[in-house]
Amino acid sequence: MKDKIIQLREELDRLVAENHEQLEQFRIRFLSKKGVIPGLFSEFRNVAPDQRREIGQALNLLKQKAVEKIAALKDQLDRSSIRDKTETDLSRPAEEISIGSRHPISLVKDRITGIFQNIGFNISDGPEIEDDWHNFSALNFPPDHPARDMQDTFFIEKSEDYQKQVALRTHTSSVQVRVMETTKPPIRTLSPGRVFRNEAISARSHCIFHQVEGLYVDKGVSFADLKQTLFYFAREMFGEETEIRFRPSYFPFTEPSAEMDISCNICNGEGCNVCKYSGWLEIMGCGMVDPAVLKNCGIDPETYSGYAFGMGVERIAMMLYSVRDIRYFFENDQRFLKQFTSAL
Ligand code: PHE
């Protein structure tokens, strides 16, 4: 009996079923009432008492093994027959392919840069970790300017000597300095990128955001050129009817400086809570590059002049999509991100 059990065990190990009919034959052979295993159970009463314990255990294990093996073979056959059916059914619907969507900030950034690229601006890149010269000093920030203060800037290396300080860039004007230092005019360039300011995070401001800044340096560039370029941009970005206005402002690196507003495209200038009932929305800073900045970057201000502008991408995205809280852009919530397929 022992030999018989061993032989059946080996037979079970080798068992493969090509189809359900064959598997049913196996089941009948091993496990049906007249099958070999129940047959052994009925012979069990003839086993000598001193061997009963050992053979009884072996017999139980054999039965268990047969049940498990037949179930496993059935599972295998079931699965491959489903696969055969679906693989040959060419009319079945395709599996859904889920593709991600672009981030709204990328969409808006590309839309902004695209508008300026159409009129000959190229794109420049620069480091996010910046030295004092490129972020501040070359741009005419006096040594005690509040923007250098711990309040606004994330310093990486603090030093008694402000010129040795290293920080996360607070604007992408730093990239413009790098371009002016290495390129001969005419320069028409955009510097899109991530910037960092040590500000409290709220619905309206974040310590990380994105800018697109622009710079044009050539012979005879005037404020009229700046105005016309930004007017063109505003209409392309916000619609044909968009009006612009300039308000005098101050930046260390431009003179004269201005803030540009566009007519509120939600109430068309009538007044609403988005424009705080003024009819205007502030969208960027701009001005004529200060001659001292040109000089710092090795460009002769007697020969050349230039304009510069800079805007926050989140701010524009919030206006375009009516997003009321800047923090949505940084939380990576799929329910929010999935809603953007194109820049409006
Ligand atoms: N660099 C300024 C800022 O970050 C924006 C600006 C750019 C203003 C160019 C004028 C000219 O706020």
Coordinates of C-alpha atoms and ligand atoms in Angstrom, one line a residue:
M1 CA 0.0 0.0 0.0
K2 CA 2.9 2.3 0.8
D3 CA 4.3 1.9 -2.6
K4 CA 1.0 2.5 -4.2
I5 CA 0.6 5.8 -2.3
I6 CA 4.1 6.9 -3.3
Q7 CA 3.5 6.1 -6.9
L8 CA 0.2 8.0 -7.0
R9 CA 1.9 11.0 -5.3
E10 CA 4.4 11.1 -8.1
E11 CA 1.8 10.8 -10.7
L12 CA -0.1 13.8 -9.2
D13 CA 3.1 15.8 -9.3
R14 CA 3.5 15.3 -13.0
L15 CA -0.1 15.8 -13.9
V16 CA -0.9 18.4 -16.6
A17 CA -4.4 18.9 -18.1
E18 CA -4.8 20.2 -21.6
N19 CA -8.5 20.8 -21.3
H20 CA -11.5 20.5 -19.0
E21 CA -12.5 17.1 -20.4
Q22 CA -9.1 15.7 -19.6
L23 CA -9.2 17.2 -16.1
E24 CA -12.6 15.6 -15.5
Q25 CA -11.1 12.3 -16.4
F26 CA -8.3 12.8 -13.9
R27 CA -10.8 13.7 -11.2
I28 CA -12.8 10.6 -11.9
R29 CA -9.6 8.5 -11.8
F30 CA -8.4 9.9 -8.5
L31 CA -11.3 11.1 -6.5
S32 CA -14.7 9.7 -7.7
K33 CA -16.4 7.1 -5.5
K34 CA -14.8 4.3 -7.6
G35 CA -11.5 6.2 -8.0
V36 CA -8.1 5.0 -6.8
I37 CA -7.9 7.1 -3.7
P38 CA -11.3 6.1 -2.2
G39 CA -10.3 2.6 -3.3
L40 CA -7.2 2.8 -1.0
F41 CA -9.3 4.1 1.8
S42 CA -11.5 1.0 1.6
E43 CA -8.5 -1.2 1.6
F44 CA -7.3 0.5 4.8
R45 CA -9.0 -1.9 7.0
N46 CA -6.6 -4.6 5.8
V47 CA -3.6 -2.7 7.0
A48 CA -1.7 -4.2 10.0
P49 CA -2.5 -2.3 13.2
D50 CA 1.1 -1.2 13.8
Q51 CA 1.2 0.5 10.3
R52 CA -2.1 2.2 10.5
R53 CA -1.0 5.4 11.9
E54 CA 1.7 6.0 9.3
I55 CA -0.3 4.8 6.3
G56 CA -3.4 6.6 7.5
Q57 CA -1.5 9.9 7.6
A58 CA 0.0 9.3 4.1
L59 CA -3.4 8.5 2.7
N60 CA -4.9 11.6 4.0
L61 CA -2.1 13.7 2.6
L62 CA -2.5 12.0 -0.7
K63 CA -6.2 12.8 -0.9
Q64 CA -5.5 16.5 0.1
K65 CA -2.8 16.7 -2.6
A66 CA -5.2 15.3 -5.2
V67 CA -7.9 17.8 -4.3
E68 CA -5.5 20.7 -4.4
K69 CA -3.9 19.7 -7.6
I70 CA -7.1 19.3 -9.5
A71 CA -8.4 22.7 -8.2
A72 CA -5.2 24.4 -9.3
L73 CA -5.3 22.8 -12.8
K74 CA -8.9 23.9 -13.1
D75 CA -8.0 27.5 -12.1
Q76 CA -5.2 27.5 -14.7
L77 CA -7.6 26.2 -17.5
D78 CA -10.3 28.7 -16.6
R79 CA -7.9 31.6 -16.8
S80 CA -6.4 30.6 -20.1
S81 CA -9.8 30.0 -21.6
I82 CA -10.9 33.5 -20.7
R83 CA -7.7 34.9 -22.2
D84 CA -8.2 32.9 -25.4
K85 CA -11.7 34.3 -25.7
T86 CA -10.8 37.9 -25.2
E87 CA -7.7 37.7 -27.3
T88 CA -9.6 36.5 -30.3
D89 CA -12.6 38.7 -29.9
L90 CA -11.6 41.7 -32.0
S91 CA -14.9 43.5 -31.4
R92 CA -14.3 43.9 -27.7
P93 CA -13.9 47.5 -26.4
A94 CA -10.4 48.6 -25.9
E95 CA -9.0 48.9 -22.4
E96 CA -9.1 52.4 -21.1
I97 CA -5.8 54.1 -21.3
S98 CA -5.5 56.7 -18.6
I99 CA -3.2 59.5 -19.6
G100 CA -2.1 62.3 -17.3
S101 CA -2.9 65.9 -18.0
R102 CA -0.5 68.8 -18.0
H103 CA -0.2 71.0 -14.9
P104 CA -2.2 74.2 -15.3
I105 CA 0.9 76.2 -14.4
S106 CA 2.8 74.6 -17.3
L107 CA -0.1 75.2 -19.6
V108 CA -0.4 78.9 -18.7
K109 CA 3.4 79.4 -18.8
D110 CA 3.7 77.9 -22.3
R111 CA 0.8 80.0 -23.4
I112 CA 2.6 83.2 -22.1
T113 CA 6.0 82.3 -23.6
G114 CA 4.4 81.2 -26.9
I115 CA 2.9 84.7 -27.4
F116 CA 6.2 86.3 -27.0
Q117 CA 8.1 83.7 -29.0
N118 CA 5.8 84.6 -31.9
I119 CA 7.4 88.0 -32.0
G120 CA 11.0 86.9 -31.7
F121 CA 11.7 86.3 -28.0
N122 CA 13.8 83.2 -27.1
I123 CA 13.9 81.4 -23.8
S124 CA 16.7 81.5 -21.3
D125 CA 17.3 79.3 -18.3
G126 CA 19.3 79.9 -15.1
P127 CA 20.0 78.4 -11.6
E128 CA 17.4 78.5 -8.8
I129 CA 20.2 78.9 -6.3
E130 CA 21.7 82.3 -7.0
D131 CA 24.5 84.5 -5.7
D132 CA 24.0 88.0 -4.4
W133 CA 25.3 89.6 -7.6
H134 CA 22.8 88.0 -10.0
N135 CA 19.8 88.2 -7.8
F136 CA 20.4 91.7 -6.2
S137 CA 23.6 93.6 -6.7
A138 CA 23.8 93.7 -10.5
L139 CA 20.1 94.7 -10.5
N140 CA 20.9 97.9 -8.5
F141 CA 19.5 96.8 -5.1
P142 CA 21.3 98.9 -2.5
P143 CA 23.0 97.0 0.2
D144 CA 20.3 97.7 2.8
H145 CA 17.4 97.2 0.5
P146 CA 14.5 95.4 2.4
A147 CA 14.2 92.7 -0.3
R148 CA 17.6 91.4 0.8
D149 CA 16.2 91.0 4.3
M150 CA 15.6 87.6 5.9
Q151 CA 11.9 88.5 5.7
D152 CA 11.8 88.0 1.9
T153 CA 14.7 85.8 1.0
F154 CA 15.5 82.2 1.7
F155 CA 19.3 82.3 2.3
I156 CA 21.4 79.2 1.8
E157 CA 24.6 80.9 3.0
K158 CA 24.4 83.9 5.2
S159 CA 27.4 86.1 5.5
E160 CA 28.5 89.4 7.1
D161 CA 29.6 90.4 3.7
Y162 CA 26.3 90.6 1.7
Q163 CA 28.1 90.1 -1.6
K164 CA 29.1 86.6 -0.5
Q165 CA 25.5 85.5 0.3
V166 CA 23.8 82.7 -1.6
A167 CA 20.0 82.4 -1.7
L168 CA 17.1 80.9 -3.6
R169 CA 16.3 83.3 -6.4
T170 CA 13.5 85.7 -5.5
H171 CA 12.8 86.5 -9.2
T172 CA 14.0 85.4 -12.6
S173 CA 15.5 88.8 -13.3
S174 CA 18.7 87.0 -12.2
V175 CA 18.6 85.0 -15.4
Q176 CA 18.4 88.3 -17.4
V177 CA 21.6 89.5 -15.7
R178 CA 23.3 86.2 -16.8
V179 CA 22.1 86.7 -20.4
M180 CA 23.2 90.3 -20.6
E181 CA 26.6 89.3 -19.2
T182 CA 27.2 86.8 -21.9
T183 CA 25.3 88.0 -24.9
K184 CA 25.8 91.0 -27.2
P185 CA 22.6 93.0 -28.0
P186 CA 20.1 92.7 -29.6
I187 CA 18.7 90.6 -26.8
R188 CA 15.1 89.5 -26.8
T189 CA 14.7 86.9 -24.2
L190 CA 12.2 85.3 -21.7
S191 CA 13.1 83.8 -18.4
P192 CA 10.3 81.5 -17.2
G193 CA 11.0 79.7 -13.9
R194 CA 10.4 78.9 -10.3
V195 CA 11.1 81.6 -7.7
F196 CA 11.1 81.6 -3.9
R197 CA 10.1 84.2 -1.3
N198 CA 9.8 83.8 2.4
E199 CA 6.2 84.7 2.7
A200 CA 3.3 83.3 4.7
I201 CA 1.3 80.9 2.7
S202 CA -2.3 82.0 2.2
A203 CA -5.0 81.8 -0.5
R204 CA -3.3 84.7 -2.3
S205 CA 0.4 84.1 -1.8
H206 CA 2.8 81.2 -1.6
C207 CA 6.5 80.9 -0.8
I208 CA 7.1 79.1 -4.2
F209 CA 5.7 80.4 -7.4
H210 CA 6.5 80.9 -11.1
Q211 CA 7.4 83.9 -13.1
V212 CA 7.8 84.7 -16.7
E213 CA 10.1 87.7 -17.1
G214 CA 11.1 89.4 -20.4
L215 CA 14.0 91.5 -21.6
Y216 CA 14.6 93.5 -24.8
V217 CA 17.9 95.3 -25.2
D218 CA 18.8 97.0 -28.5
K219 CA 19.6 100.4 -30.0
G220 CA 16.8 102.9 -29.5
V221 CA 14.4 100.8 -27.5
S222 CA 11.8 103.1 -25.9
F223 CA 8.9 103.0 -23.5
A224 CA 6.5 103.1 -26.5
D225 CA 8.0 99.7 -27.6
L226 CA 7.3 98.3 -24.2
K227 CA 3.8 99.5 -24.2
Q228 CA 3.0 98.2 -27.6
T229 CA 4.5 94.8 -26.9
L230 CA 2.5 94.4 -23.7
F231 CA -0.7 95.6 -25.3
Y232 CA -0.2 92.9 -28.0
F233 CA 0.4 90.4 -25.2
A234 CA -2.7 91.4 -23.2
R235 CA -4.9 91.1 -26.3
E236 CA -3.5 87.7 -27.3
M237 CA -3.7 86.4 -23.7
F238 CA -7.0 87.8 -22.5
G239 CA -9.0 88.7 -25.7
E240 CA -9.3 91.4 -28.4
E241 CA -11.4 93.7 -26.2
T242 CA -8.8 93.9 -23.4
E243 CA -7.7 97.4 -22.4
I244 CA -4.4 98.1 -20.6
R245 CA -3.2 100.8 -18.3
F246 CA 0.1 101.7 -16.7
R247 CA 0.6 103.1 -13.2
P248 CA 3.9 104.5 -12.1
S249 CA 5.8 102.2 -9.8
Y250 CA 9.3 101.5 -8.5
F251 CA 11.8 98.7 -9.0
P252 CA 15.5 99.2 -8.3
F253 CA 16.4 97.8 -11.8
T254 CA 14.1 99.8 -14.0
E255 CA 13.6 103.6 -14.5
P256 CA 10.9 104.6 -15.2
S257 CA 9.0 101.7 -13.7
A258 CA 5.3 100.8 -14.0
E259 CA 2.7 98.3 -13.0
M260 CA 0.5 97.1 -15.8
D261 CA -3.2 96.5 -15.3
I262 CA -5.7 94.9 -17.7
S263 CA -9.4 95.7 -17.8
C264 CA -11.2 93.0 -15.7
N265 CA -12.3 90.3 -18.1
I266 CA -14.9 89.0 -15.7
C267 CA -17.0 92.2 -15.4
N268 CA -15.6 94.0 -18.5
G269 CA -14.6 96.9 -16.3
E270 CA -18.0 97.3 -14.6
G271 CA -16.7 96.3 -11.2
C272 CA -16.9 92.9 -9.5
N273 CA -15.4 91.2 -6.4
V274 CA -12.5 89.8 -8.5
C275 CA -11.2 93.3 -9.4
K276 CA -12.4 94.6 -6.1
Y277 CA -14.9 96.9 -7.9
S278 CA -12.0 98.8 -9.6
G279 CA -12.6 97.4 -13.1
W280 CA -8.8 96.7 -13.4
L281 CA -6.5 93.7 -12.6
E282 CA -2.9 94.1 -11.8
I283 CA -0.8 91.6 -13.8
M284 CA 2.8 92.6 -14.1
G285 CA 5.7 95.0 -13.3
C286 CA 7.7 96.5 -16.1
G287 CA 10.0 99.4 -17.0
M288 CA 13.0 100.6 -18.9
V289 CA 16.2 98.8 -17.8
D290 CA 18.1 101.2 -15.5
P291 CA 21.4 102.3 -17.3
A292 CA 23.3 101.3 -14.2
V293 CA 22.1 97.7 -14.7
L294 CA 23.2 97.7 -18.3
K295 CA 26.6 98.9 -17.2
N296 CA 26.8 96.3 -14.5
C297 CA 26.3 93.6 -17.1
G298 CA 28.9 95.0 -19.5
I299 CA 26.5 96.7 -21.9
D300 CA 27.1 100.4 -22.9
P301 CA 24.1 102.4 -21.8
E302 CA 25.1 105.2 -24.2
T303 CA 24.5 102.9 -27.2
Y304 CA 21.8 100.6 -25.9
S305 CA 18.6 100.8 -24.0
G306 CA 16.1 98.1 -23.0
Y307 CA 12.8 97.3 -21.4
A308 CA 12.0 94.5 -19.0
F309 CA 8.8 93.0 -17.6
G310 CA 7.8 90.3 -15.2
M311 CA 4.6 88.5 -14.3
G312 CA 3.5 85.7 -11.9
V313 CA 2.2 82.7 -13.6
E314 CA -0.1 81.5 -10.7
R315 CA -1.7 84.9 -10.6
I316 CA -2.6 84.8 -14.3
A317 CA -3.7 81.1 -14.1
M318 CA -6.0 82.1 -11.2
M319 CA -7.6 84.8 -13.3
L320 CA -8.0 82.6 -16.4
Y321 CA -9.5 79.6 -14.6
S322 CA -11.2 81.5 -11.7
V323 CA -9.2 79.6 -9.1
R324 CA -9.7 81.2 -5.7
D325 CA -6.8 79.7 -3.8
I326 CA -3.2 79.6 -5.0
R327 CA -2.5 76.5 -2.8
Y328 CA -4.5 74.3 -5.2
F329 CA -1.6 74.5 -7.6
F330 CA 0.8 72.9 -5.2
E331 CA -1.3 70.2 -3.6
N332 CA -1.3 67.7 -6.5
D333 CA -4.9 66.8 -5.9
Q334 CA -5.9 64.7 -8.9
R335 CA -9.5 66.0 -8.8
F336 CA -8.2 69.5 -9.3
L337 CA -5.4 68.8 -11.8
K338 CA -7.6 66.6 -14.1
Q339 CA -9.7 69.6 -15.0
F340 CA -7.1 71.3 -17.1
T341 CA -6.6 70.3 -20.7
S342 CA -5.6 73.6 -22.3
A343 CA -4.9 77.2 -21.3
L344 CA -8.2 79.0 -21.8
Ligands
PHE1 N1 11.4 91.2 -11.0 C1 10.2 91.9 -10.6 C2 9.5 91.0 -9.5 O1 9.9 89.9 -9.3 C3 9.3 92.0 -11.8 C4 9.8 93.0 -12.8 C5 10.6 92.5 -13.9 C6 9.5 94.3 -12.7 C7 11.1 93.4 -14.8 C8 10.0 95.2 -13.7 C9 10.8 94.7 -14.7 O2 8.6 91.5 -8.9

